Coordinates of C-alpha atoms in Angstrom, one line a residue:
X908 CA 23.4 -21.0 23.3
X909 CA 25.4 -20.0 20.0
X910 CA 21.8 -20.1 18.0
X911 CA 20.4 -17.4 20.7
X912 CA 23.6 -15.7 20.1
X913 CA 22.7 -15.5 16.5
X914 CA 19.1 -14.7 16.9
X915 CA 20.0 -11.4 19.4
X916 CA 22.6 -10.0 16.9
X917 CA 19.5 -10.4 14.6
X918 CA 17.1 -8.7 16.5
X919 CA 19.3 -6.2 17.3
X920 CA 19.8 -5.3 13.5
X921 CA 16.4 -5.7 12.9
X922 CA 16.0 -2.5 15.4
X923 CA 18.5 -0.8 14.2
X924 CA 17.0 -0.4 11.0
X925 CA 14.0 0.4 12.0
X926 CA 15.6 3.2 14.2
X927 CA 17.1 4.4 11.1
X928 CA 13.9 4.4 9.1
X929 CA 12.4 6.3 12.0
X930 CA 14.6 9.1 11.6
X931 CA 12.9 10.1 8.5
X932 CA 9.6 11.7 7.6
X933 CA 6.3 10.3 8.4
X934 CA 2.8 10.4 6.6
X935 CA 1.3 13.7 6.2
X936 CA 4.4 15.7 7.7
X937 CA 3.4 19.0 7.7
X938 CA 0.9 18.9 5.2
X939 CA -2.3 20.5 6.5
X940 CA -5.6 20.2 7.0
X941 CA -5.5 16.6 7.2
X942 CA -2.1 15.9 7.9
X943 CA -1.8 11.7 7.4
X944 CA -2.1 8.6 8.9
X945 CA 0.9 10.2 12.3
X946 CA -2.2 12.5 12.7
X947 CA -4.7 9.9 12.6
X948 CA -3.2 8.1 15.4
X949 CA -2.4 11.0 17.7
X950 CA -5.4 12.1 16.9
X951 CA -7.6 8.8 18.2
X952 CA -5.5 9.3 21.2
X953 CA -7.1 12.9 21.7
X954 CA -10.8 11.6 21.2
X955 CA -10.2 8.0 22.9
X956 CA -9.0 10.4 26.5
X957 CA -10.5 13.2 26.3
X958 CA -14.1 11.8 25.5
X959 CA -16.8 9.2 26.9
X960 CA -16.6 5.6 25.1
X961 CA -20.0 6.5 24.0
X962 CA -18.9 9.2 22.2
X963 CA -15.6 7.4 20.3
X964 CA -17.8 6.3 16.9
X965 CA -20.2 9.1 17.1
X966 CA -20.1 12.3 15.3
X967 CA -20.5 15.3 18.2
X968 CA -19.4 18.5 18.4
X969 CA -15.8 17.3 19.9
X970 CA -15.6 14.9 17.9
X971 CA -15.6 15.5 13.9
X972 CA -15.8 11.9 12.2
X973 CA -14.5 13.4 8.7
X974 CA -11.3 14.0 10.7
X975 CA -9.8 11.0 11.3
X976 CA -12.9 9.5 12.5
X977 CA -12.1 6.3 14.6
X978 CA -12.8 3.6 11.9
X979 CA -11.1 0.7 13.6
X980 CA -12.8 -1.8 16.4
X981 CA -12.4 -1.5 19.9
X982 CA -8.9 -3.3 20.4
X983 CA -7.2 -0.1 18.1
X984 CA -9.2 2.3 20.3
X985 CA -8.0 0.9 23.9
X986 CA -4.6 1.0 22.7
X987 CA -5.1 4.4 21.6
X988 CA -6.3 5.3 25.1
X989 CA -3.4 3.6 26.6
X990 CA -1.2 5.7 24.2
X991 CA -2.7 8.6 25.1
X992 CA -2.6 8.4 29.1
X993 CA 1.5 7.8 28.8
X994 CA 1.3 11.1 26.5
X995 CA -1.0 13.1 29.1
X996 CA 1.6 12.4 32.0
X997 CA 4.6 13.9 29.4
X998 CA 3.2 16.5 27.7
X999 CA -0.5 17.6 28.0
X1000 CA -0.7 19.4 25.0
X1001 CA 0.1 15.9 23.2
X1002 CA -3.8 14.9 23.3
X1003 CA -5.4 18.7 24.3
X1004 CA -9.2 18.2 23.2
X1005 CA -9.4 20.1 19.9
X1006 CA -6.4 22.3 20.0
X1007 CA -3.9 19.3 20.0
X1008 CA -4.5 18.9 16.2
X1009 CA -1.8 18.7 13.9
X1010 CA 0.5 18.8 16.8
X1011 CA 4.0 18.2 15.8
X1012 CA 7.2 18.2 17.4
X1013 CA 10.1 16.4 17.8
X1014 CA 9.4 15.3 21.6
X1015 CA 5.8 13.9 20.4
X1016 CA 7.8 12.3 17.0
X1017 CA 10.1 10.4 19.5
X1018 CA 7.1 9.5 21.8
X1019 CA 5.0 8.3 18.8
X1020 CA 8.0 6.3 17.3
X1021 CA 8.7 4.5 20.5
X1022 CA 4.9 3.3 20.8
X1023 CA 5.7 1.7 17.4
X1024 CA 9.3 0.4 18.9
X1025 CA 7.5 -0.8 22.0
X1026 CA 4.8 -2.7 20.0
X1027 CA 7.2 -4.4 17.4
X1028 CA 9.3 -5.7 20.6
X1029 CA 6.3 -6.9 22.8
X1030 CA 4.1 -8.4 19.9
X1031 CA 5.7 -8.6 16.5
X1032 CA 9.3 -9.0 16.9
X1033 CA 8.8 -11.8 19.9
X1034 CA 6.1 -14.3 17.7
X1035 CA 8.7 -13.9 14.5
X1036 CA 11.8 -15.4 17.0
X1037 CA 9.4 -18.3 18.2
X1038 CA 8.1 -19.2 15.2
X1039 CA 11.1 -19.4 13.4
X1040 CA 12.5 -22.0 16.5
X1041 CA 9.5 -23.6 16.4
X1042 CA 10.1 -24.7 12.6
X1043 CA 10.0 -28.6 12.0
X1044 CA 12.6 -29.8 9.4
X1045 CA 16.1 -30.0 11.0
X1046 CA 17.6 -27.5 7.7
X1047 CA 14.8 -25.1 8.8
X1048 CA 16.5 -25.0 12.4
X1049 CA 19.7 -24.7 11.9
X1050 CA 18.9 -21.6 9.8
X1051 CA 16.1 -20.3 12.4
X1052 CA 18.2 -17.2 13.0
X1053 CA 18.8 -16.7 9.4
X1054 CA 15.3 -17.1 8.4
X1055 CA 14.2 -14.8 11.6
X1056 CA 16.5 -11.8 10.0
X1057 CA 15.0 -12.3 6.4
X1058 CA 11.6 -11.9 7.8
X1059 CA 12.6 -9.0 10.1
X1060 CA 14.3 -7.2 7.4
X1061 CA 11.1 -7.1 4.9
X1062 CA 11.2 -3.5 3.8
X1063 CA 7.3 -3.3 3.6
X1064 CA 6.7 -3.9 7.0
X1065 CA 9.5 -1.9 8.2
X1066 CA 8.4 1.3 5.4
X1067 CA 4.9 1.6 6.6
X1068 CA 5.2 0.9 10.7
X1069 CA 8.3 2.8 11.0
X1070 CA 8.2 5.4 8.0
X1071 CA 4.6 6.1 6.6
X1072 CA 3.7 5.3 10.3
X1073 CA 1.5 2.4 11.4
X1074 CA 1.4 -0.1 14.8
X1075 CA 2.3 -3.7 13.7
X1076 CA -0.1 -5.2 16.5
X1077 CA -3.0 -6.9 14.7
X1078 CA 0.0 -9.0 12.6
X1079 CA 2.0 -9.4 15.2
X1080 CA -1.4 -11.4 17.0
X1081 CA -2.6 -13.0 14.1
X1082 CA 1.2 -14.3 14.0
X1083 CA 0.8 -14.9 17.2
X1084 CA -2.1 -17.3 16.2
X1085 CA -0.9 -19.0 13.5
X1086 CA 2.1 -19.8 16.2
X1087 CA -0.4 -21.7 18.5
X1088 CA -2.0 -23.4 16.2
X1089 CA 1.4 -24.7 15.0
X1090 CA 1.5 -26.1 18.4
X1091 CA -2.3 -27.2 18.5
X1092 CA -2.9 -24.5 21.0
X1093 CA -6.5 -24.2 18.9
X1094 CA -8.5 -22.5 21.6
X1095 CA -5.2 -20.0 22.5
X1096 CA -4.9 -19.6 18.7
X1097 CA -8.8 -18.9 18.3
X1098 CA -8.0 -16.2 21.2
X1099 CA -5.0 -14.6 19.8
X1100 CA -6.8 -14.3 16.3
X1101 CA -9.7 -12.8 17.8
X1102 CA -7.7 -10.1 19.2
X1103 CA -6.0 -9.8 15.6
X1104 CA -9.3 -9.4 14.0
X1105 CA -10.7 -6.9 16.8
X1106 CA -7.6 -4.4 16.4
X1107 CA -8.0 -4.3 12.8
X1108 CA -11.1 -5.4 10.5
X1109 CA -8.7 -6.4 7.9
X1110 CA -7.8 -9.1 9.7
X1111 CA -10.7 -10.3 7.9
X1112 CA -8.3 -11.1 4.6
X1113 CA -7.4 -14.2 7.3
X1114 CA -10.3 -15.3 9.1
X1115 CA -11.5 -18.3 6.0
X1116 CA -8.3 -19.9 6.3
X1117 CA -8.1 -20.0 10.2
X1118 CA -12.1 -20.8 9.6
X1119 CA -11.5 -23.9 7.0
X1120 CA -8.4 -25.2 9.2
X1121 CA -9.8 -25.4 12.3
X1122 CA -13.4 -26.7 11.2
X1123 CA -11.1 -29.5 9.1
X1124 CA -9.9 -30.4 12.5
X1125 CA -12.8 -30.9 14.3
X1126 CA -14.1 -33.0 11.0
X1127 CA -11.0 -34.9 11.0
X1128 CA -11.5 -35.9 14.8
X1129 CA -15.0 -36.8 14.0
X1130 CA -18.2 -34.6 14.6
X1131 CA -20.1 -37.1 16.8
X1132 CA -16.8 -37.4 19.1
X1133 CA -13.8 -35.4 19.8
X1134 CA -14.4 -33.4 17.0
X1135 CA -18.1 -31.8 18.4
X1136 CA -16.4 -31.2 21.5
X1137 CA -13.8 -28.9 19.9
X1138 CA -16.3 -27.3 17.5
X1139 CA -18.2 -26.6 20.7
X1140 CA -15.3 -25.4 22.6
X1141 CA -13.9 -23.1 19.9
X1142 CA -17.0 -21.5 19.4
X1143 CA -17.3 -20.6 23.2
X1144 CA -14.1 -19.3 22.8
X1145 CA -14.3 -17.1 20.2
X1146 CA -18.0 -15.9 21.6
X1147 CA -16.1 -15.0 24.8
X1148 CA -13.3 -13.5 23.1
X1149 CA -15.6 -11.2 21.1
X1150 CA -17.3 -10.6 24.2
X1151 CA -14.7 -9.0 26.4
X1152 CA -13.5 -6.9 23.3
X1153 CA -16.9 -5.4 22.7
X1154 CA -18.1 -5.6 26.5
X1155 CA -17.8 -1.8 26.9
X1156 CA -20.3 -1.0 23.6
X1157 CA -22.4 -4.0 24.6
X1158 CA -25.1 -2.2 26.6
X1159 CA -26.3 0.0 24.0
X1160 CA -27.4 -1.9 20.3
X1161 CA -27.2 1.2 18.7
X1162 CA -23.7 2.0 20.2
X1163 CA -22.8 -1.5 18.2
X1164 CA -24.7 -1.0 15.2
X1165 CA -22.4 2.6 14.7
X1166 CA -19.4 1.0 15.5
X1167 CA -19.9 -1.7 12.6
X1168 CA -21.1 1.4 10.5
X1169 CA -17.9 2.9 11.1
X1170 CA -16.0 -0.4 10.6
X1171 CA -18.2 -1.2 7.1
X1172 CA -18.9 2.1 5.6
X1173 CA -20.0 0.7 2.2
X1174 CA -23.4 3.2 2.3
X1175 CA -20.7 6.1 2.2
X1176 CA -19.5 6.0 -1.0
X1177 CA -17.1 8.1 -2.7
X1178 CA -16.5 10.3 0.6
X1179 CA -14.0 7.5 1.8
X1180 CA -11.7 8.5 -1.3
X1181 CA -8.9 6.6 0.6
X1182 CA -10.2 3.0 1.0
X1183 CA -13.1 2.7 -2.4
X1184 CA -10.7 1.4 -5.7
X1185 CA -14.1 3.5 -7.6
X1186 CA -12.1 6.8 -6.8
X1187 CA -8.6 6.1 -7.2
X1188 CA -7.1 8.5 -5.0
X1189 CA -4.4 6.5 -4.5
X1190 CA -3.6 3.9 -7.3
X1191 CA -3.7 0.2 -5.8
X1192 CA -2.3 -3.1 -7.5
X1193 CA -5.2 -4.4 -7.0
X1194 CA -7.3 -5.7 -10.7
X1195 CA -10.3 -3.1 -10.4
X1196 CA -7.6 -0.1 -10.0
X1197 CA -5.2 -1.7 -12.8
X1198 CA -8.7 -2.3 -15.2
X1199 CA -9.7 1.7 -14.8
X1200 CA -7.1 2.2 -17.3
X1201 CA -8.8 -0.2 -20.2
X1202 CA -12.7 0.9 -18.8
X1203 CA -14.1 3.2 -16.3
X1204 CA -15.8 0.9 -14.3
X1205 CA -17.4 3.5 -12.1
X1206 CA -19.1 5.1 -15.6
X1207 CA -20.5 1.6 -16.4
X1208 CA -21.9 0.2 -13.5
X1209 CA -23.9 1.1 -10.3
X1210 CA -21.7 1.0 -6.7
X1211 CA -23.9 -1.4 -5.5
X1212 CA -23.2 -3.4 -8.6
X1213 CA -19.4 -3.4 -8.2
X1214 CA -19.9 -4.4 -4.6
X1215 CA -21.7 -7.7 -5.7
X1216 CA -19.0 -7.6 -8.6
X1217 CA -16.7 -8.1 -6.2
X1218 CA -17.8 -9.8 -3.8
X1219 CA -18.5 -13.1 -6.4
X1220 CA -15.0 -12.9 -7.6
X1221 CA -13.6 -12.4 -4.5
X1222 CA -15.4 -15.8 -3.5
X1223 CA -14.7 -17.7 -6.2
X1224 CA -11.1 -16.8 -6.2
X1225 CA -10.8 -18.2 -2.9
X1226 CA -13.3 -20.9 -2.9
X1227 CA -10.5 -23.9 -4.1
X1228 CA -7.7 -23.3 -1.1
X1229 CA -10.5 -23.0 1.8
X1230 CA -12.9 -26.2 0.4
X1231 CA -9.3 -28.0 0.4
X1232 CA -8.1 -26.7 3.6
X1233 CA -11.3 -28.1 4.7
X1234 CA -11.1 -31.6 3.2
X1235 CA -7.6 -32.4 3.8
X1236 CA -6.2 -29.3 7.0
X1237 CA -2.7 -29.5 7.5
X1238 CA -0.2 -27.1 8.8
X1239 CA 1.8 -26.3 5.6
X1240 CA -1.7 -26.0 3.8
X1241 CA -2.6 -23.7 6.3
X1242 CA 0.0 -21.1 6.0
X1243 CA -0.4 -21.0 1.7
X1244 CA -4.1 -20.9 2.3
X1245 CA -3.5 -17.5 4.5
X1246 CA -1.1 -16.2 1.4
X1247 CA -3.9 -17.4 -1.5
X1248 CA -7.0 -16.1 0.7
X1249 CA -5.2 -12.9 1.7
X1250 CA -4.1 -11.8 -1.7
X1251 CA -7.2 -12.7 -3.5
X1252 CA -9.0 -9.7 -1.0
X1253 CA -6.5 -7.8 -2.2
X1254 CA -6.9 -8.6 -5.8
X1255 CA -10.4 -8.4 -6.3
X1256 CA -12.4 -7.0 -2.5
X1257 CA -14.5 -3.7 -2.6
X1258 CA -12.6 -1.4 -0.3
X1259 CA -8.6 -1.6 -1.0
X1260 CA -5.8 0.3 0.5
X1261 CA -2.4 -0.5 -0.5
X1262 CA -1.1 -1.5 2.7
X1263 CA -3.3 -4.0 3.0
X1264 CA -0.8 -5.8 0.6
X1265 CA 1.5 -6.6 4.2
X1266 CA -1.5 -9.2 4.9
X1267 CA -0.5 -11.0 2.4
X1268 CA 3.2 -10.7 2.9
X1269 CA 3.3 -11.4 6.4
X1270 CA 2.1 -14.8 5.4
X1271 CA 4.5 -15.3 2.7
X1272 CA 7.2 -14.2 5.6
X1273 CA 6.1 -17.5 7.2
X1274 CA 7.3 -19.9 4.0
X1275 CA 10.2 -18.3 3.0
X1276 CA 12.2 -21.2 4.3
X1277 CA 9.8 -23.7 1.8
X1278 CA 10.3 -21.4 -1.1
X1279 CA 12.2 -19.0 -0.6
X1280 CA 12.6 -17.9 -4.1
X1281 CA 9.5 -17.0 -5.0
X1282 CA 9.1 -16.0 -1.2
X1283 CA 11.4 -13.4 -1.9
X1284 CA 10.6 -12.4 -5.5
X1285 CA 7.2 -11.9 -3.7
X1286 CA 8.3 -9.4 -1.0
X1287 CA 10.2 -7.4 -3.4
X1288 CA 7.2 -7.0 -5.5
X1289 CA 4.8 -6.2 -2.4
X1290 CA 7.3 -3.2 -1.4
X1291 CA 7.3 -2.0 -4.8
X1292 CA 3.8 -1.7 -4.9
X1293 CA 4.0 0.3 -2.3
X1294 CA 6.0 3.4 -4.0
X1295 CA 4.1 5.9 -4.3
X1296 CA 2.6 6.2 -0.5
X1297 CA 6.5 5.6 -0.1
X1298 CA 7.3 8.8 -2.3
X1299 CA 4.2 10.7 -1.4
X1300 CA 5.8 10.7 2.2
X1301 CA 9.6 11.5 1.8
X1302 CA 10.5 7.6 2.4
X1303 CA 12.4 7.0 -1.4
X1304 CA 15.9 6.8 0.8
X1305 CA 15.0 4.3 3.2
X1306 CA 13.1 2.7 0.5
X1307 CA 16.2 2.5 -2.1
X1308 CA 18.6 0.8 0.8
X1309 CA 16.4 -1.2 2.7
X1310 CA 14.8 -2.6 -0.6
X1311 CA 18.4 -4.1 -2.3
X1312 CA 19.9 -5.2 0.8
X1313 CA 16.7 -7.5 1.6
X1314 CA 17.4 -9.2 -1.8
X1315 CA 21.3 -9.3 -0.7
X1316 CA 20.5 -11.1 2.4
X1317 CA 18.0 -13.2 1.0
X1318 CA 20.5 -14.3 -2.1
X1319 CA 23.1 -15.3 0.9
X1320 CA 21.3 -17.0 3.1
X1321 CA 18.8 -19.0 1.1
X1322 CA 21.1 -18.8 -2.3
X1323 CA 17.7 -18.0 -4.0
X1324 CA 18.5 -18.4 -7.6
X1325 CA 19.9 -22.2 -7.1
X1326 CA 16.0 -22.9 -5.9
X1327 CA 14.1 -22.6 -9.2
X1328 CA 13.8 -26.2 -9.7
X1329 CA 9.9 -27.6 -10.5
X1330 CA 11.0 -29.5 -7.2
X1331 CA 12.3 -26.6 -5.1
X1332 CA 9.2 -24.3 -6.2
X1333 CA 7.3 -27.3 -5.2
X1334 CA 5.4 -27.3 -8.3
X1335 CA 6.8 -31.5 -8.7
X1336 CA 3.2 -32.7 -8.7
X1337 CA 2.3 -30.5 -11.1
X1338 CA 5.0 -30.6 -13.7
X1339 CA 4.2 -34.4 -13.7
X1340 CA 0.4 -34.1 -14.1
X1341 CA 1.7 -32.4 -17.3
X1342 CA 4.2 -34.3 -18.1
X1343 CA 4.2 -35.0 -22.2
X1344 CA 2.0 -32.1 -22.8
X1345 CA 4.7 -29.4 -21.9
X1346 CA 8.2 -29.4 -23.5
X1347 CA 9.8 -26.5 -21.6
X1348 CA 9.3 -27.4 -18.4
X1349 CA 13.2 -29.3 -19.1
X1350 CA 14.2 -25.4 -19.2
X1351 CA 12.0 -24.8 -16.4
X1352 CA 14.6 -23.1 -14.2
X1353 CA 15.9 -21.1 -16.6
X1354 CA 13.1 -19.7 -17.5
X1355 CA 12.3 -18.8 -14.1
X1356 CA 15.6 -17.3 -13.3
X1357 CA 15.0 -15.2 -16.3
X1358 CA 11.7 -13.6 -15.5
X1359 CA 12.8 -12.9 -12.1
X1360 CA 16.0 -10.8 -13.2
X1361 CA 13.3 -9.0 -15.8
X1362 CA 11.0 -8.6 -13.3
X1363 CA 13.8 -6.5 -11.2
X1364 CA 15.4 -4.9 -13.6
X1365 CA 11.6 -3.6 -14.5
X1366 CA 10.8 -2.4 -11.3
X1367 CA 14.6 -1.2 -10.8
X1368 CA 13.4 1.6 -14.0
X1369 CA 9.9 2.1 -12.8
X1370 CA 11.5 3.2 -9.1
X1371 CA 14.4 5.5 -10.8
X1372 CA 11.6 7.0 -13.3
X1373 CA 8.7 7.6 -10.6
X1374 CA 11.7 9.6 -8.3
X1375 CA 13.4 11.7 -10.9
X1376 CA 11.2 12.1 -14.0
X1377 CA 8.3 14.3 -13.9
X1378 CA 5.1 13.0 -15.8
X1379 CA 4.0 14.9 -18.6
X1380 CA 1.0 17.1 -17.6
X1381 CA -1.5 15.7 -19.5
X1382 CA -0.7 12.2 -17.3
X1383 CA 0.1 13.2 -14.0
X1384 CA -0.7 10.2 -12.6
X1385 CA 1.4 8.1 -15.3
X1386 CA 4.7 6.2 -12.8
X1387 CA 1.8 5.5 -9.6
X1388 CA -0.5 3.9 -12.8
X1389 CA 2.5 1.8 -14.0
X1390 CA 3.7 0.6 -10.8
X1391 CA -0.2 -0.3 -10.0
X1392 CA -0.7 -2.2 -13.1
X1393 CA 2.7 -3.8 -13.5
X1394 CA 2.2 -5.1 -9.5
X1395 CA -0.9 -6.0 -10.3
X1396 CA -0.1 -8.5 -12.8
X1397 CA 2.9 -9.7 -10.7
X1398 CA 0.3 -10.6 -8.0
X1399 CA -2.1 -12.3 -10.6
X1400 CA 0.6 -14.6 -11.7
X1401 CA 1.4 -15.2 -7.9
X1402 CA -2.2 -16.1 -7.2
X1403 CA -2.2 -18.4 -9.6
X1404 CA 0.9 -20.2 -8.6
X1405 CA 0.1 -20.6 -4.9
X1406 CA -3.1 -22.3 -6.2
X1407 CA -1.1 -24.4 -8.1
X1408 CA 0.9 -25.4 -5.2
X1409 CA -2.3 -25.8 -2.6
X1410 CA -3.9 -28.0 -5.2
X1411 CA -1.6 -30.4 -6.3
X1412 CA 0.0 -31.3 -2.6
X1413 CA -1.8 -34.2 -1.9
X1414 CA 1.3 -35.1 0.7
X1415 CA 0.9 -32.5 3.1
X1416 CA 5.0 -32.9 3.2
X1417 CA 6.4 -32.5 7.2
X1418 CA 2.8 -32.2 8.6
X1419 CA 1.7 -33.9 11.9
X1420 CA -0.8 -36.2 11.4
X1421 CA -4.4 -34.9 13.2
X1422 CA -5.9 -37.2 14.9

């Protein structure tokens, strides 16, 4: 009874922060033509009622793809319809055909932040409880309520779904997966992932690992026995799954071949300024964004180039967590797998935005209890990244409170800078495979401890200089570079430590043996 106590005094902070944030301005607030991503939404609300399902991915007459074409799958558009029906029975005007654009008022502000509310409480919110009860080691439980507010409190998350404006639904399902799975619910995992992947295509950045771990399953039971009958059984699954999300577009290959055009649009080039790191409308930690200011990458080499570019190092990158996930699948090497695959997409993928970076903190969310130092250092260093969509949309307030007090809550209830130990990092293995060869790993901690208080105190001056200094003329773009490049190289650093610690754990500590 006491630890539900705990967990609803958590969840009930957790809202009101988010209620806070909501007060604030959203993306593209009263910034015509194109308004931002609040228009986007309402705006797939408009189409997705007012219009045949035929006509959702097509460009008509009522419906102009270059504004705010629908460019998610068919999951994003249902709920958009859903949206949109509560809206019509409020306020018709909310999703008028054509002359509902750029609506804005505060009625339809508090509508559209309630959808959000409403998602984070049925999807999100609910998975994060669960799976923070559901944890195995005995420390891990007592704390369940204490890890649950860490993980609600990430400021990223909270920023973009709350501020900037975005529906937390596909992570809340893939968490939703990665719960089941925790609980060998593969085939109600395999659903719930599905779902994930079919409200947003990002979802993507997760699919190897939930891929490698299953398919390591059904190895580990034995292809010519149990083993075959799972493979078979999760393929059915996922077939149906896919299925009943696509059943409406089905009919009609064409209707399919547009939505995946929509979905994919790699043959479109520089006219998606917002997604393609070749134009740099926004600047993105990712390594092709952060090389732009050594080469011109774009000047050098073909688009069709760079996609294969990218596409080889995005593979190898990722190649060593899935072929080991495979070999030896275990829980725990499940969830860094999801954290290593996500953030190399991230790092190195074709088409980038820089909220994808919450796919690869949502996973790091689910090991803050294992290491919850560089769990956190992490997190601070995703929501930095995120500053200048933050600034571009009026969010630096909510950003400068919510940012420190997640690294105060984090420092009290994990007592972060008392874990740097090779041991508590869980880099044990490693330090002993180079044992003899590397003096300083005595001052190990130290170090650590050091780079982390550099590291904030760096991105403490970057934030204060991208808010009050202007840039000189002749570099307008000079604080959104440096925050790019210097996240960038955090993240680098992070890759390669998460390797490090997928590689070298030959225990699979805490895991359930599969059988």
């Amino acid at each position: 009874m006491e630890k539900w106590s705990l967990m609803t005094i958590t969840v009930l902070l957790a809202l009101t922060v988010r209620w806070a944030v909501s007060l604030g301005s959203y993306s593209g607030a009263g910034k015509p033509p194109m308004y931002g991503d609040y228009e986007a939404q309402r705006h797939w609300q408009e189409i997705t009622y007012n219009l045949p399902i035929r006509q959702w991915y097509f460009n008509t007459s009522d419906n102009n793809l270059l504004y705010w074409g629908l460019d998610y799958p068919p999951l994003t558009a249902y709920h958009s319809f859903v949206c949109a029906y509560i809206a019509k029975l409020i306020n018709p005007d909310w999703v008028a055909l054509h002359t509902s654009r750029g609506y804005e008022s505060q009625p339809h502000k508090l509508f559209m932040r309630t959808t959000v509310f409403v998602a984070d409480l049925l999807v999100y919110i609910p998975a994060v409880i669960l799976y923070c009860f559901s944890l195995k080691e005995t420390s891990a439980k007592k704390k369940a309520s204490t890890c649950a507010l860490c993980i609600l409190l990430y400021p990223g998350l909270i920023l973009i779904d709350h501020g900037h404006f975005q529906y937390p639904l596909s992570l809340g399902l893939a968490l939703w997966a990665v719960l089941c799975l925790s609980h060998d619910w593969d085939l109600l995992g395999s659903v719930t992932f599905c779902l994930a992947l079919n409200y947003k295509q990002m979802e993507l950045y997760h699919s190897l690992p939930f891929f490698c771990y299953l398919l390591g399953k059904c190895f580990k039971k034995g292809l010519k026995g149990k083993g075959l009958v799972l493979l078979v059984k999760l393929a059915g699954t996922v077939l149906l799954s896919f299925a009943a999300c696509w059943l409406p577009f089905g009919t009609d290959v064409e209707q399919i071949m547009q939505v995946l055009r929509r979905l994919f649009p790699i043959d479109r080039g520089l006219i998606i300024t917002d997604y393609l790191f070749i134009s740099f409308q926004d600047k993105v930690a990712n390594i092709w964004c952060s090389l732009s200011v050594l080469i011109k990458i774009k000047n050098v080499i073909s688009p069709r180039t760079q996609l294969k570019l990218s596409f080889a190092v995005t593979f190898l990158s990722l190649l060593p967590a899935c072929i080991k996930l495979t070999v030896q699948p275990s829980l725990r090497g499940f969830k860094f797998a999801l954290v290593s695959c996500a953030l190399s997409f991230f790092l190195f993928s074709f088409q980038v935005h820089e909220k994808s970076i919450l796919l690869v903190s949502v996973p790091v969310c689910l090991i803050i209890n294992e290491i919850p130092f560089m769990a956190t250092w992490f997190l601070l260093v995703s929501t930095f990244s995120l500053l200048p969509l933050l600034l571009k949309d009026g969010l630096l307030l909510p950003y400068a409170v919510t940012t420190p007090a997640f690294l105060a809550v984090c420092l009290a209830s994990f007592s972060i800078l008392e874990k740097t130990s090779a041991e508590d990092l869980q880099l044990k293995a490693f330090s002993l495979s180079l044992k003899g060869y590397v003096s300083w790993f005595k001052s190990f901690p130290r170090i650590v401890r050091s780079l982390f208080l550099l590291s904030l105190a760096l991105m403490g001056a970057l934030s204060v200089l991208s808010a009050v200094v202007p840039p000189p003329q002749r570099l307008p773009d000079l604080f959104p570079m440096a925050v790019a490049v210097v996240s960038c190289l955090h993240f680098l650093l992070f890759l390669v430590y998460f390797n490090v610690v997928i590689l070298w754990d030959s225990k699979n500590r805490g895991q359930k043996k599969i059988s």
